[in-house]
mmCIF file of C-alpha atoms (C1' of nucleotides) in Angstrom:
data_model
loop_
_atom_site.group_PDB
_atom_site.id
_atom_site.type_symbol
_atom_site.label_atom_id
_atom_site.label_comp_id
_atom_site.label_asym_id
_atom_site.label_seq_id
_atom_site.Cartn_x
_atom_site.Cartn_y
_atom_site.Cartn_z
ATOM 1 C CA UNK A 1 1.704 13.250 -14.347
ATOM 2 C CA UNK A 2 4.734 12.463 -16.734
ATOM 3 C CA UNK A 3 7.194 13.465 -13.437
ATOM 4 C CA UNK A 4 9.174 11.031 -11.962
ATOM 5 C CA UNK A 5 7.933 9.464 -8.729
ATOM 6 C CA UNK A 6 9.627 11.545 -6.062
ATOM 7 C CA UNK A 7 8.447 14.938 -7.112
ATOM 8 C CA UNK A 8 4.685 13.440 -8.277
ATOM 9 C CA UNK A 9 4.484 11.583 -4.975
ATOM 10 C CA UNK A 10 4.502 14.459 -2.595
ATOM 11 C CA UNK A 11 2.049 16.251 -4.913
ATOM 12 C CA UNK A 12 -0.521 13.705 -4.554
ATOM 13 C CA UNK A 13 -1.331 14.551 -1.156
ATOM 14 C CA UNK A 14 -4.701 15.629 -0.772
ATOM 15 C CA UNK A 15 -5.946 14.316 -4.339
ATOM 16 C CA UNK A 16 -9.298 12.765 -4.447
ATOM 17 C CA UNK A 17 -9.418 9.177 -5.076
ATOM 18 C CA UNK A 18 -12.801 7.685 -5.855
ATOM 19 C CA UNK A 19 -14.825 4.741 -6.626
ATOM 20 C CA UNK A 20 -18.663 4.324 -6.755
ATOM 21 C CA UNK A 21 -19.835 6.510 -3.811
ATOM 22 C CA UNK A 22 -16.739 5.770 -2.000
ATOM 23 C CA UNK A 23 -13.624 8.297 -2.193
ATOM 24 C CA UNK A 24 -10.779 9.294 0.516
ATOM 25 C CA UNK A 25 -8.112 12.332 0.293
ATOM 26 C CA UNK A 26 -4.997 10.422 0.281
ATOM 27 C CA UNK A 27 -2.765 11.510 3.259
ATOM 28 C CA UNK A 28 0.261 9.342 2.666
ATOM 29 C CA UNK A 29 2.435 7.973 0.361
ATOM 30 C CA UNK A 30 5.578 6.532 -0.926
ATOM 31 C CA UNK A 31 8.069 6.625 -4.173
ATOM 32 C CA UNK A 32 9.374 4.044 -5.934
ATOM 33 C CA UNK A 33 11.956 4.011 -9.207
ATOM 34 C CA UNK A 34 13.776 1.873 -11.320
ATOM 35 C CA UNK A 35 16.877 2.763 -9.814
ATOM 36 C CA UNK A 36 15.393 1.614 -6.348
ATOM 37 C CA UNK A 37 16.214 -2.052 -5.081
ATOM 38 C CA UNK A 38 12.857 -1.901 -3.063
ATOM 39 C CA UNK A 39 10.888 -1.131 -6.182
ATOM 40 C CA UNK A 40 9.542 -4.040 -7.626
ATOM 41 C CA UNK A 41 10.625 -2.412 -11.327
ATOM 42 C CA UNK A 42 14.142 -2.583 -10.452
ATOM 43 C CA UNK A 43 14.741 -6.423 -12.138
ATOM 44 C CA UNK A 44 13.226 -4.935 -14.694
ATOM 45 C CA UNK A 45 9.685 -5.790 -16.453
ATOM 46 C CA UNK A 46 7.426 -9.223 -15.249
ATOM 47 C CA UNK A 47 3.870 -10.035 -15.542
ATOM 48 C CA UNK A 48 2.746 -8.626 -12.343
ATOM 49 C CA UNK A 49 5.040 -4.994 -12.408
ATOM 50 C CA UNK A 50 4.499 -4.396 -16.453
ATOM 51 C CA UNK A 51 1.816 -1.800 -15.768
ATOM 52 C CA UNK A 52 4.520 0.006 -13.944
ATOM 53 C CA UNK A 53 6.478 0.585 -17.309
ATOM 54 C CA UNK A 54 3.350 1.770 -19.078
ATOM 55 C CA UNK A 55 2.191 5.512 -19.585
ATOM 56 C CA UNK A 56 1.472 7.633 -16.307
ATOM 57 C CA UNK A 57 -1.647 8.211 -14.091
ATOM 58 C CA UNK A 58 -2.576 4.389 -14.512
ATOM 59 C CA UNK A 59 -3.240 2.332 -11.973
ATOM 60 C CA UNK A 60 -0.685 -0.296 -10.593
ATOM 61 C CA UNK A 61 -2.238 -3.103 -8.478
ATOM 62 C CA UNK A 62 -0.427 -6.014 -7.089
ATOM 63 C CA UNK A 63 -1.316 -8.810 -4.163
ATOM 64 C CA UNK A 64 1.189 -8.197 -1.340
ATOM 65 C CA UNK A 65 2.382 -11.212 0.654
ATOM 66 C CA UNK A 66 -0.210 -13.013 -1.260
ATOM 67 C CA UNK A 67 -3.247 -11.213 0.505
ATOM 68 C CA UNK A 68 -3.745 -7.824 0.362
ATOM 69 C CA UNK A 69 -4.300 -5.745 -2.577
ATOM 70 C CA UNK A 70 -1.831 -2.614 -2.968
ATOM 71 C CA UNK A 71 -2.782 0.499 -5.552
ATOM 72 C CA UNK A 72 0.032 2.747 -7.246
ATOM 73 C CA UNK A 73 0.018 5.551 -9.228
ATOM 74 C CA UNK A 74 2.274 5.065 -12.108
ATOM 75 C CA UNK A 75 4.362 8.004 -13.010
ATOM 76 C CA UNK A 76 7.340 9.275 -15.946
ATOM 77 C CA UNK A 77 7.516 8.602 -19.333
ATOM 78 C CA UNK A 78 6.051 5.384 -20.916
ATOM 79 C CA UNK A 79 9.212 2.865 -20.719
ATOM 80 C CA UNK A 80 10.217 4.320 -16.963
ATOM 81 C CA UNK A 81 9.273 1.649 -14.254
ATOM 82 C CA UNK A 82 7.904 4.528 -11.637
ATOM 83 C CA UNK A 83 5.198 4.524 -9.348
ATOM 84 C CA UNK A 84 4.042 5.851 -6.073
ATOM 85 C CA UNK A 85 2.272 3.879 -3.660
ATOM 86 C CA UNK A 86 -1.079 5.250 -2.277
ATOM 87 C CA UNK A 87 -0.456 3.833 1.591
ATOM 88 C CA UNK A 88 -3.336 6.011 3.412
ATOM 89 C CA UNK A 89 -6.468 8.082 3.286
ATOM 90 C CA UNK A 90 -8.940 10.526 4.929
ATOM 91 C CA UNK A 91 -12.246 9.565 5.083
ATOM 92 C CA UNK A 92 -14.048 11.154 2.294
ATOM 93 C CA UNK A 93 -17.364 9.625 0.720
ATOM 94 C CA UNK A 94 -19.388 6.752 0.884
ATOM 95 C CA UNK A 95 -17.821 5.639 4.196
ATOM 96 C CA UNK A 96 -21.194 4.152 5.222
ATOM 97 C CA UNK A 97 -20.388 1.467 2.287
ATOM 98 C CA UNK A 98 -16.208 1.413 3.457
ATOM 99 C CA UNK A 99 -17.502 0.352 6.743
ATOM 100 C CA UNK A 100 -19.482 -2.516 5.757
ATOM 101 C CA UNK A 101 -16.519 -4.058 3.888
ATOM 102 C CA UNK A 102 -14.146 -3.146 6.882
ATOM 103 C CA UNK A 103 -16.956 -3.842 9.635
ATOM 104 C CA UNK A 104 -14.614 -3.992 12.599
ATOM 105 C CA UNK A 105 -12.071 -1.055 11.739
ATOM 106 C CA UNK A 106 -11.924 1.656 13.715
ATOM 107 C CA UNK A 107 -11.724 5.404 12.332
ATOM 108 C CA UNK A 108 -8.635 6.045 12.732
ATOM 109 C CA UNK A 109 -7.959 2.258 11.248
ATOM 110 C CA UNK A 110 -10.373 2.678 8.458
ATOM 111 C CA UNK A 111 -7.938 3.802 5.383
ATOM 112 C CA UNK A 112 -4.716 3.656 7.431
ATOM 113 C CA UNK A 113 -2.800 1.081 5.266
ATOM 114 C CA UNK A 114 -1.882 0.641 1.768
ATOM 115 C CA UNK A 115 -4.048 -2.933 2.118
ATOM 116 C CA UNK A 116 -6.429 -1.593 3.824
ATOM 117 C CA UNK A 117 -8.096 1.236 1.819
ATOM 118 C CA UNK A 118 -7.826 -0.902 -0.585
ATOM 119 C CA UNK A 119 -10.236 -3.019 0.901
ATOM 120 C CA UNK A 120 -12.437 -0.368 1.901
ATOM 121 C CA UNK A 121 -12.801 0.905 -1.236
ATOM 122 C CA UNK A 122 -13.654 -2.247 -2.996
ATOM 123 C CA UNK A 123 -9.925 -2.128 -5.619
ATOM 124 C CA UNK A 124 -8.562 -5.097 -6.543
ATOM 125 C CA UNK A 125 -6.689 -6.933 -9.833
ATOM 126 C CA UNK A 126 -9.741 -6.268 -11.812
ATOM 127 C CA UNK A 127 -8.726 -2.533 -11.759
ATOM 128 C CA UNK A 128 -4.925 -3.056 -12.370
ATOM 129 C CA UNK A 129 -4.041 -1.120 -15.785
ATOM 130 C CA UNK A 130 -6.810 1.497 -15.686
ATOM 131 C CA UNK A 131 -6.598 5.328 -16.588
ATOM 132 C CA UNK A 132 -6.916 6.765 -13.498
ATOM 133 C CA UNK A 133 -7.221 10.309 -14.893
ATOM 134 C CA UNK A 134 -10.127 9.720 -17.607
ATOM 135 C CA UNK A 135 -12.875 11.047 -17.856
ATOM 136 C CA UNK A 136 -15.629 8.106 -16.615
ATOM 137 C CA UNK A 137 -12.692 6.061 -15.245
ATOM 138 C CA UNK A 138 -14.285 3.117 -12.787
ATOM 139 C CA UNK A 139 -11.732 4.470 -10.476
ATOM 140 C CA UNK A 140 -10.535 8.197 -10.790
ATOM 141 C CA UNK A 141 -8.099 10.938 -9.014
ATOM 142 C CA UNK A 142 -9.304 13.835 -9.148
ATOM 143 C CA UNK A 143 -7.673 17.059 -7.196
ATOM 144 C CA UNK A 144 -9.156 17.486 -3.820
ATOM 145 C CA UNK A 145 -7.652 19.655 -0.903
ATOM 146 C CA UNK A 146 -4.629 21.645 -1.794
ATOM 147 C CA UNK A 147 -1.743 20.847 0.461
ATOM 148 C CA UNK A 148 0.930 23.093 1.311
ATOM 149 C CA UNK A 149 3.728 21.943 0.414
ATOM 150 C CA UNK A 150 5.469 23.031 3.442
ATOM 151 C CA UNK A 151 3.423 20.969 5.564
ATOM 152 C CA UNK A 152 4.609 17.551 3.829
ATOM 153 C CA UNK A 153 6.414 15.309 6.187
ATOM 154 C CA UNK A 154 9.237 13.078 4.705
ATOM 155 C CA UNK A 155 10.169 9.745 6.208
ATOM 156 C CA UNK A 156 11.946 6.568 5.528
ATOM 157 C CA UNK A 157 9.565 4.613 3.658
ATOM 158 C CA UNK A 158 7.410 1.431 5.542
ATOM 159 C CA UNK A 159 8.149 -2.440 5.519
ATOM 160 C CA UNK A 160 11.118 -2.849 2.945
ATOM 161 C CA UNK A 161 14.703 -3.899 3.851
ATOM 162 C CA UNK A 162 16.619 -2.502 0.827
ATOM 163 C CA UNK A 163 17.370 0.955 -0.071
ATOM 164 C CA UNK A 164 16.146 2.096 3.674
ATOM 165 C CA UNK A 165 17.842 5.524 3.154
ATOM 166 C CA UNK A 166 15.783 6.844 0.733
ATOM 167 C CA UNK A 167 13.219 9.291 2.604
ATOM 168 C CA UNK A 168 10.707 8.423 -0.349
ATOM 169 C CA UNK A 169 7.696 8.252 2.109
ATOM 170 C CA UNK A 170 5.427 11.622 2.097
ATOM 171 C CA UNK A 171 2.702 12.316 4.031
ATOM 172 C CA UNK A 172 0.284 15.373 6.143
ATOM 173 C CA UNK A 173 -2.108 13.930 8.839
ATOM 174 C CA UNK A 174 -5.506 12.444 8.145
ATOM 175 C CA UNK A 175 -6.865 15.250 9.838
ATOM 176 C CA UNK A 176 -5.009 18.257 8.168
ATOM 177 C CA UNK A 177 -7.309 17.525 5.146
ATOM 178 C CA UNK A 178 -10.559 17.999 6.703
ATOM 179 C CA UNK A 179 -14.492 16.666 7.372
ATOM 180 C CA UNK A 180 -15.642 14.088 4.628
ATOM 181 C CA UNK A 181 -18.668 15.813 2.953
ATOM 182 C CA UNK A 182 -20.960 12.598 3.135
ATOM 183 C "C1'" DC B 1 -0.257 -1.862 25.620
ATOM 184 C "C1'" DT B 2 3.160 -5.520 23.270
ATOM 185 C "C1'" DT B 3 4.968 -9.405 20.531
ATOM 186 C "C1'" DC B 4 4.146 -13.307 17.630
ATOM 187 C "C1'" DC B 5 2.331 -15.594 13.838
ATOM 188 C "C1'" DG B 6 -0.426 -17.363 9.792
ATOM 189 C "C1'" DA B 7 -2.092 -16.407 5.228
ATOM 190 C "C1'" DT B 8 -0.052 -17.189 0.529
ATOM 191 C "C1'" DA B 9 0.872 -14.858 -4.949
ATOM 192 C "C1'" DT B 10 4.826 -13.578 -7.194
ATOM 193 C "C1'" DA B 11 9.584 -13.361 -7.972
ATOM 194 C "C1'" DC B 12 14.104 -14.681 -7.105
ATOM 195 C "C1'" DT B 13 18.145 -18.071 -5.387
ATOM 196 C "C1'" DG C 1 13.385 -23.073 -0.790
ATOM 197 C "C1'" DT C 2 13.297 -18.013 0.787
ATOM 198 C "C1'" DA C 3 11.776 -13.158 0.711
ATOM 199 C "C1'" DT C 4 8.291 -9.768 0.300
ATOM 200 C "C1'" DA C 5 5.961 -2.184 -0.777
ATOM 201 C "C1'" DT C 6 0.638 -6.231 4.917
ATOM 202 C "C1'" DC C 7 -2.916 -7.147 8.084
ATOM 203 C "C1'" DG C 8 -5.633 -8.958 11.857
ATOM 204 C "C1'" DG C 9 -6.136 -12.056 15.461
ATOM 205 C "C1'" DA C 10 -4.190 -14.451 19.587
ATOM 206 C "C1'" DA C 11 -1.468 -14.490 23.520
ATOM 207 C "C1'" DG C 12 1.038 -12.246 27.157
ATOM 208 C "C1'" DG C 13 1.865 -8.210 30.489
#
DNA sequence: CTTCCGATATACT
DNA sequence: GTATATCGGAAGG
């Protein structure tokens, strides 16, 4: 995971990302780096981003627009403000439990937005900091469906107004990764 | 279907 | 005071 957050991003599609009984395959996402005015490391280290600074495969969780929860992956060396922002999911597991803290989403609507699976699966500031890749981790990514990496679409990435050039966002259709298991 | 708008933590001017 | 890596509900067509 010590890659910068372009080339990790696009290799995160299809991982596994669970909690409790409750996982997705994440379907699309988005890079951001220090040299990146829409990255909230580009000022440089503050309370909220510090996380993003820190070693790699950690989770990054902030409150967007004071509301919704938003989970990164942090990526690069320790000291490199990276991270790539987990924006959607395919149902995977425990969606019985997703759809009692979403009750009136949809589907299709279910893990479609960075605040949204959050939501669904139950992450919020308590989980900001964590090892995503150890072993027991309250909140884990784990490989799930290999992607091709042919079949990656790049895009302009979603709801910023600076650096709008960059085609940072990566993602395959929810339904390219297949059936959730239970 | 579409547009509009409120919620409101954190950081910046 | 203004902007922001968003979402869901209301109002209009």
């Amino acid at each position: 995971m010590t890659r910068s957050a372009t080339i990790a991003a696009p290799e995160l599609l299809g991982a596994e990302l669970r909690i409790g009984p409750c996982s997705l395959l994440v379907c699309e996402v988005e890079a951001y780096i220090e040299d990146d005015e829409a990255s909230h490391s580009f000022r440089g280290p503050t309370p909220r981003n510090t996380v993003m600074f820190g070693p790699p495969g950690h989770a990054y969780v902030y409150l967007c627009y004071g509301v919704h929860w938003c989970l990164n992956v942090v990526t690069g060396p320790p000291g490199t403000g990276e991270a790539v922002l987990i924006r959607a999911g395919a149902i995977w597991g425990g969606e019985a439990l997703m759809r009692e803290r979403r009750p009136k989403a949809r589907t299709t609507d279910l893990l479609n937005g960075p605040g949204k699976l959050t939501a669904a699966l139950g992450i919020n500031h308590l989980h900001n900091g964590i090892d995503l890749l150890a072993r027991g981790a309250i909140v884990a990514l784990r490989p799930g469906i290999p992607v091709a990496p042919e079949s990656v679409e790049r895009s302009a990435r979603v709801g910023i107004t600076k650096a709008v050039d960059r085609p940072w966002r990566y993602s395959v259709p929810a339904a390219s990764l297949g059936r959730p298991v239970a």
